[in-house]
Structures are given as C-alpha cells and as structure tokens.
Short mmCIF file of C-alpha atoms in Angstrom, two decimals:
data_model
loop_
_atom_site.label_atom_id
_atom_site.label_comp_id
_atom_site.label_asym_id
_atom_site.label_seq_id
_atom_site.Cartn_x
_atom_site.Cartn_y
_atom_site.Cartn_z
CA MET A 25 155.06 -64.75 279.47
CA LYS A 26 152.77 -62.17 277.70
CA HIS A 27 155.21 -60.52 276.00
CA SER A 28 156.10 -63.96 274.24
CA SER A 29 152.66 -64.46 273.76
CA SER A 30 152.33 -61.28 272.06
CA GLN A 31 155.60 -61.58 269.78
CA THR A 32 154.03 -65.24 268.85
CA ARG A 33 151.00 -63.97 267.80
CA SER A 34 152.44 -60.93 265.70
CA SER A 35 154.93 -63.48 264.01
CA SER A 36 151.50 -65.57 262.96
CA TYR A 37 149.92 -62.32 261.84
CA LEU A 38 152.91 -61.61 259.81
CA HIS A 39 153.01 -65.11 258.36
CA LEU A 40 149.17 -65.06 257.57
CA LEU A 41 149.89 -61.39 255.60
CA LEU A 42 152.72 -62.50 253.47
CA LEU A 43 151.15 -66.16 252.77
CA LEU A 44 148.15 -63.78 251.73
CA LEU A 45 150.13 -61.52 249.74
CA LEU A 46 151.60 -64.48 247.96
CA ILE A 47 148.53 -66.11 246.95
CA LEU A 48 146.51 -62.80 245.97
CA PRO A 49 147.96 -63.38 242.66
CA LEU A 50 147.27 -66.38 242.15
CA ILE A 51 143.76 -65.82 242.94
CA CYS A 52 143.67 -62.96 240.45
CA LEU A 53 145.10 -65.38 237.89
CA PHE A 54 142.42 -67.99 238.42
CA SER A 55 139.23 -66.21 239.05
CA ASN A 56 139.66 -65.62 235.17
CA PRO A 57 139.73 -69.38 233.59
CA SER A 58 139.25 -68.07 229.86
CA VAL A 59 141.88 -65.78 229.39
CA HIS A 60 145.83 -65.92 228.52
CA LEU A 61 147.89 -64.48 230.74
CA TYR A 62 150.64 -61.95 229.36
CA LEU A 63 151.24 -60.25 232.33
CA ILE A 64 151.91 -61.20 235.97
CA PRO A 65 150.85 -58.71 238.30
CA ALA A 66 152.55 -57.02 241.09
CA LEU A 67 152.08 -58.71 244.55
CA GLY A 68 149.24 -57.07 246.36
CA SER A 69 147.72 -55.95 243.50
CA CYS A 70 144.59 -57.53 241.21
CA GLN A 71 144.01 -53.99 239.41
CA PRO A 72 146.69 -53.41 237.03
CA VAL A 73 146.32 -57.37 235.51
CA LYS A 74 146.23 -57.36 232.02
CA PHE A 75 144.82 -59.99 229.91
CA THR A 76 144.15 -61.19 226.31
CA GLU A 77 141.36 -63.16 225.84
CA THR A 78 141.59 -66.32 223.82
CA ARG A 79 138.10 -66.39 221.84
CA GLU A 80 137.86 -69.01 218.93
CA LEU A 81 137.27 -66.42 215.79
CA THR A 82 135.34 -67.51 212.92
CA PRO A 83 137.18 -67.32 209.63
CA PRO A 84 135.59 -64.44 207.08
CA LYS A 85 134.16 -66.20 204.73
CA PRO A 86 136.43 -65.94 201.70
CA THR A 87 134.75 -63.77 198.50
CA PHE A 88 135.42 -66.41 195.71
CA ARG A 89 136.66 -70.06 195.79
CA LEU A 90 139.71 -70.33 193.23
CA LEU A 91 141.03 -73.63 191.99
CA MET A 92 144.61 -73.40 190.45
CA GLY A 93 145.30 -76.84 188.16
CA ILE A 94 148.67 -77.02 187.08
CA LEU A 95 149.41 -79.27 184.14
CA THR A 96 152.80 -80.79 184.61
CA LEU A 97 154.35 -84.14 183.97
CA PRO A 98 154.79 -87.28 186.35
CA SER A 99 158.98 -87.08 185.81
CA ARG A 100 158.75 -83.43 186.84
CA PHE A 101 159.25 -84.09 190.73
CA GLU A 102 161.99 -81.31 191.07
CA ARG A 103 159.86 -78.49 189.38
CA ARG A 104 156.71 -79.41 191.39
CA SER A 105 158.87 -78.98 194.74
CA LEU A 106 159.71 -75.49 193.91
CA ILE A 107 156.50 -74.35 192.54
CA ARG A 108 155.31 -75.88 196.20
CA LEU A 109 158.08 -74.05 197.84
CA ALA A 110 156.80 -71.05 195.99
CA TYR A 111 153.20 -70.56 196.63
CA SER A 112 153.61 -71.54 200.16
CA ASN A 113 155.66 -68.15 200.68
CA GLN A 114 152.49 -65.98 198.94
CA GLN A 115 150.35 -64.78 201.79
CA ILE A 116 146.79 -64.93 200.30
CA THR A 117 144.05 -62.73 201.65
CA GLY A 118 140.16 -62.70 200.61
CA ALA A 119 140.38 -65.87 199.02
CA HIS A 120 140.34 -69.69 199.24
CA VAL A 121 142.96 -71.00 196.54
CA ASP A 122 144.13 -74.54 196.42
CA ILE A 123 146.81 -75.47 193.89
CA ARG A 124 146.88 -78.89 192.01
CA PHE A 125 149.19 -80.65 190.24
CA ILE A 126 147.35 -82.38 187.11
CA LEU A 127 148.90 -85.54 185.73
CA CYS A 128 147.85 -88.17 183.43
CA ASN A 129 148.17 -92.18 184.28
CA VAL A 130 151.60 -92.52 186.07
CA THR A 131 153.10 -95.74 184.37
CA LYS A 132 156.84 -95.91 185.13
CA GLU A 133 157.57 -97.97 187.78
CA ASP A 134 160.17 -94.84 189.86
CA GLU A 135 157.61 -92.35 188.71
CA ILE A 136 154.54 -94.44 190.46
CA THR A 137 156.87 -94.23 193.80
CA LEU A 138 157.83 -90.81 193.64
CA VAL A 139 154.27 -89.58 192.48
CA SER A 140 152.74 -91.88 195.26
CA LEU A 141 155.00 -90.20 198.27
CA GLU A 142 154.06 -86.69 197.39
CA MET A 143 150.26 -87.63 197.37
CA MET A 144 150.54 -88.98 200.72
CA GLN A 145 152.85 -86.28 201.92
CA TYR A 146 151.12 -83.27 199.95
CA ASP A 147 147.45 -84.26 198.95
CA ASP A 148 147.71 -82.11 195.82
CA ILE A 149 147.94 -84.32 192.84
CA ILE A 150 144.92 -85.12 190.46
CA ILE A 151 145.57 -88.11 188.41
CA LEU A 152 143.38 -87.97 185.45
CA HIS A 153 142.33 -91.09 182.89
CA CYS A 154 144.70 -89.68 180.11
CA THR A 155 147.35 -89.63 178.07
CA GLU A 156 150.68 -87.46 178.87
CA SER A 157 150.75 -85.46 175.53
CA MET A 158 150.37 -81.76 174.72
CA ASN A 159 147.44 -82.40 171.98
CA SER A 160 145.76 -86.07 173.27
CA GLY A 161 143.01 -84.41 175.02
CA LYS A 162 144.66 -83.59 178.85
CA THR A 163 142.95 -80.23 178.86
CA TYR A 164 139.50 -81.73 178.10
CA THR A 165 139.82 -84.42 180.39
CA TYR A 166 141.14 -81.82 183.39
CA PHE A 167 137.76 -79.51 182.86
CA SER A 168 135.38 -82.46 182.09
CA SER A 169 136.44 -84.01 185.40
CA LEU A 170 136.48 -81.05 187.64
CA PRO A 171 132.53 -81.16 188.31
CA ILE A 172 132.93 -84.86 189.14
CA LEU A 173 135.42 -84.29 191.37
CA PHE A 174 134.34 -81.07 193.18
CA THR A 175 130.50 -80.99 194.21
CA GLY A 176 128.61 -79.41 196.80
CA GLU A 177 130.38 -77.32 199.17
CA ASP A 178 133.80 -77.98 197.38
CA LYS A 179 132.56 -76.66 194.20
CA TYR A 180 135.07 -73.91 193.12
CA ASP A 181 133.75 -70.41 191.54
CA TYR A 182 136.60 -70.44 188.89
CA ALA A 183 139.81 -72.90 188.01
CA THR A 184 142.58 -72.06 186.18
CA LYS A 185 144.42 -74.25 183.74
CA SER A 186 147.97 -73.17 183.37
CA ASP A 187 151.79 -74.98 182.73
CA ASP A 188 154.37 -75.47 185.17
CA ASP A 189 156.62 -72.64 183.29
CA THR A 190 153.92 -70.24 184.92
CA TYR A 191 153.90 -68.27 188.56
CA PHE A 192 150.95 -66.39 189.39
CA ILE A 193 151.01 -63.40 192.20
CA LEU A 194 148.03 -64.54 194.09
CA ASN A 195 147.55 -61.59 196.01
CA ASN A 196 147.12 -59.33 192.46
CA LEU A 197 145.16 -62.29 190.70
CA ILE A 198 142.83 -62.28 193.64
CA LYS A 199 142.34 -58.31 193.70
CA SER A 200 141.78 -58.38 189.79
CA LEU A 201 139.11 -61.17 190.22
CA GLU A 202 137.26 -58.95 192.93
CA ASP A 203 135.02 -56.91 190.32
CA LYS A 204 135.17 -59.57 187.62
CA SER A 205 132.34 -61.93 186.74
CA ARG A 206 131.47 -64.96 188.48
CA HIS A 207 129.40 -66.41 185.45
CA ASP A 208 130.24 -67.07 181.52
CA MET A 209 133.85 -65.66 182.09
CA TYR A 210 137.09 -66.25 180.50
CA TYR A 211 140.15 -64.68 181.95
CA GLY A 212 143.51 -64.30 180.59
CA ALA A 213 146.61 -63.14 178.71
CA GLY A 214 144.37 -61.70 175.95
CA PHE A 215 142.07 -63.21 173.31
CA PRO A 216 143.15 -64.00 170.20
CA PHE A 217 140.82 -66.61 169.47
CA ASN A 218 138.62 -63.44 168.72
CA GLU A 219 140.25 -62.79 165.29
CA LYS A 220 139.05 -64.58 162.27
CA ASP A 221 142.15 -63.68 160.50
CA SER A 222 144.09 -65.90 163.15
CA PRO A 223 144.01 -69.02 164.96
CA GLN A 224 141.67 -69.47 167.19
CA PHE A 225 144.69 -69.80 169.94
CA MET A 226 144.16 -69.04 173.84
CA LEU A 227 147.69 -68.34 175.01
CA GLY A 228 148.92 -71.27 177.28
CA MET A 229 150.80 -69.17 180.11
CA GLY A 230 147.46 -69.83 181.70
CA TYR A 231 143.78 -68.97 181.61
CA LEU A 232 140.90 -68.99 184.03
CA LEU A 233 137.15 -69.84 183.39
CA SER A 234 134.11 -69.53 185.58
CA TRP A 235 132.88 -72.78 187.40
CA ASP A 236 129.40 -72.55 184.94
CA LEU A 237 132.02 -73.01 182.02
CA ILE A 238 133.64 -75.80 183.36
CA GLU A 239 130.31 -77.55 184.14
CA TRP A 240 129.35 -76.77 180.48
CA ILE A 241 132.44 -78.17 179.38
CA ALA A 242 131.88 -81.25 180.88
CA GLU A 243 128.22 -81.64 179.47
CA SER A 244 128.42 -80.10 175.73
CA GLU A 245 128.24 -82.11 172.78
CA ILE A 246 130.53 -79.49 170.90
CA THR A 247 133.45 -80.50 173.60
CA ARG A 248 132.36 -84.02 173.53
CA SER A 249 132.72 -84.04 169.97
CA GLU A 250 136.16 -82.73 169.84
CA PRO A 251 137.99 -83.49 172.83
CA VAL A 252 141.71 -83.83 170.81
CA GLY A 253 143.30 -81.47 169.42
CA PRO A 254 145.79 -78.45 169.50
CA GLU A 255 144.98 -77.99 173.48
CA ASP A 256 144.61 -74.32 174.24
CA MET A 257 143.03 -73.43 170.24
CA LEU A 258 140.71 -76.15 170.88
CA THR A 259 139.45 -74.44 174.25
CA GLY A 260 138.92 -71.14 172.26
CA LYS A 261 137.05 -72.78 169.76
CA TRP A 262 134.56 -74.60 171.65
CA LEU A 263 133.48 -71.31 173.68
CA ASN A 264 133.33 -69.86 170.13
CA MET A 265 130.93 -72.49 168.74
CA GLY A 266 128.88 -72.73 171.74
CA ASN A 267 128.81 -68.50 172.40
CA LYS A 268 130.27 -68.89 175.44
CA ALA A 269 132.72 -66.72 177.49
CA ARG A 270 130.40 -63.59 176.80
CA ASN A 271 132.57 -61.99 179.73
CA ARG A 272 136.31 -62.11 178.67
CA TYR A 273 138.65 -60.19 180.42
CA ASN A 274 142.38 -59.82 178.78
CA MET A 275 145.03 -59.27 181.53
CA ILE A 276 147.91 -57.75 179.34
CA PRO A 277 150.05 -56.31 180.24
CA ALA A 278 149.86 -57.83 183.66
CA MET A 279 150.22 -61.31 182.54
CA TYR A 280 153.48 -61.49 180.30
CA ASP A 281 156.71 -63.76 179.27
CA TYR A 282 159.68 -63.73 181.30
CA LYS A 283 161.74 -60.99 180.34
CA GLY A 284 165.52 -61.30 182.19
CA PRO A 285 166.70 -60.46 185.79
CA GLU A 286 166.95 -57.20 186.35
CA LEU A 287 164.10 -55.37 188.09
CA GLY A 288 163.49 -53.66 185.06
CA ASP A 289 161.88 -56.59 183.58
CA PHE A 290 159.03 -56.94 186.01
CA ILE A 291 156.17 -55.14 186.33
CA PRO A 292 154.27 -53.62 189.46
CA GLY A 293 151.15 -55.31 189.39
CA THR A 294 151.89 -58.25 187.82
CA ILE A 295 149.64 -61.19 187.86
CA ALA A 296 151.64 -63.75 186.07
CA VAL A 297 154.88 -64.87 184.59
CA HIS A 298 155.02 -67.36 182.00
CA GLN A 299 158.44 -68.98 180.01
CA LEU A 300 159.66 -69.97 183.49
CA LYS A 301 161.34 -73.05 181.51
CA GLU A 302 164.78 -73.07 183.52
CA THR A 303 165.31 -72.88 187.38
CA THR A 304 167.56 -70.27 186.76
CA ARG A 305 164.10 -68.13 185.77
CA TRP A 306 162.28 -69.34 188.34
CA LEU A 307 164.88 -68.34 190.89
CA ASN A 308 165.21 -64.82 189.54
CA THR A 309 161.27 -64.30 189.43
CA LEU A 310 160.87 -65.48 193.03
CA LYS A 311 163.71 -63.54 194.00
CA TYR A 312 161.88 -60.60 192.83
CA PHE A 313 158.49 -61.28 193.84
CA ASN A 314 159.19 -63.48 197.39
CA MET A 315 161.86 -62.28 198.42
CA LYS A 316 163.07 -58.94 197.61
CA ASP A 317 161.68 -57.32 200.91
CA ARG A 318 163.40 -60.18 203.15
CA ILE A 319 166.79 -60.68 201.76
CA ARG A 320 169.55 -58.79 203.33
CA THR A 321 171.94 -57.90 201.13
#
C-alpha cells in the first residue's frame, strides 16, 4: 500500500510539474500587458522572451504645410482619377501636402452626379463660384478664396496653382523648398514677367506662392480692380504692381515640358513635368518616376 501511495504522489508531482511548465510561458506573456509578442518563448524560461513595445508615437511636426491646387474641369473625371492614383503612390516625408482639384460652378446634370460622388468618396474637390473659362477670373477666385476656406491651424505656408497636365515629384519639391523663404515668395518655372520687353507672363505649368501673398491677393485693391484677364499674365502683373514677391525662385531646368518617353527625356531632380495632355504622356512619366524601381521586365 505504501508503494502504491508513493507512486500516486510521484504521479501527482509529475502532473503538477507539467502543468507549471505549461502555464509558465503564459505567466511571462500576461505579466507584460502593454507589449506585443513577436516570439513565443521556449517552455520553462522567461529569460529569452523578446517583445516589441507598442507605444503611441506623436508624429513629427511637418516643416511646412503645402496646398496643391489643380485647376481642372468638371468633365475631366478620368484625368482626376489618374492624378489621384499617381500621387497616392508617392511616399512623401518632411511636409504636409494636401492635393485639391479646383472647379468652378458645376451645371450639367451628369457632371453634378459624378462630381458629387467624387466629393463623397475623396473629399478633395473645391467648387468655386466662378465661370469655367481660361481668362474669366478663375485664378483670382481661387487665390482670394483660400484665406476664407483655410483659417487658424488649417492655414498653409504655401499654395500652388497648376493645371491638370502637370505632374509634381513631391519629395523633390519639398526638398527644394526647405531653404526657401516662407514669405513674399514666388516659386516657379522662371519669371519672364520681370522682363520689360515681354508680356508679364508666368509659365502656366504651375507656380507656388507663400500664404502672405495669397492673403494679399484676397485683400488688395490692385487684384480686386482687375480680376479678369489672361490668367497667368495677370498674376505677374499683380505682383509687379504691388511690389510683391521680392523672393523669386526660378526652378528651371527642374521644371520643364514633356520631351518624350525615353529615359534621357527625364532628368534627375525633376520637380515638375508639364504638357501631359494625353494619357500616354502621363503613363510614360509615371513609369519613369513612380514605377521604375517596381516593375520587373
């Protein structure tokens, strides 16, 4: 009988030992409730357990905020879809960038439906009270509306005006702006509006103004008295008449017109490519800048 009792106790001790070995890893795990397990430990030891802590990290404050306004037409649904896709594949760092499509009043029933669906899905369209025409004041309405639309913490440091045939390489743009002025600043593809013997024309591929200039456009009698005219020529005229944009940055050759589909037609450090009038030009440009390191041939 003693022998049987001894066997029973030994068996109980063995079962207890096995149970402890089984629950020991769980003790190791649940004693660290704020960590995420990525390696299950060997049975019977807490020492080799490795964890990675999941902490709420505050994202770094962006160096600046940039609004990219793309002037387009309500009917260009496919172009907007392509542009969204293109920019969604750019991984930007260092700055906060918002891309918005700028439309005037949408009046056609089919366009109202499509644009409404886009707005519900993407929330990236601004509709202005103006007429869709190249020289009927859309640029003035766009710039003068921004200080009303974006106030307080929503204000930007810069805003661009470009058309839907221009593609910006955002990280190159951000890097080039790091050492530029935040005030009284024009940034674009040259500034021939400085030349007395030529029209005051600002190249239409796109340009950037500091937010104080945008506020000035919204408030100035100079701009308010002449809101309608050849759009980009008019902006240059406003700045010269107001003695504004004393910090002017010419980004040629990093901003240029589309040349062709070959690798040599694009340059390192490109900030913007213009004249992407056809989808094939967009695809050639995107293949080079967005996909060249991802496509296997």
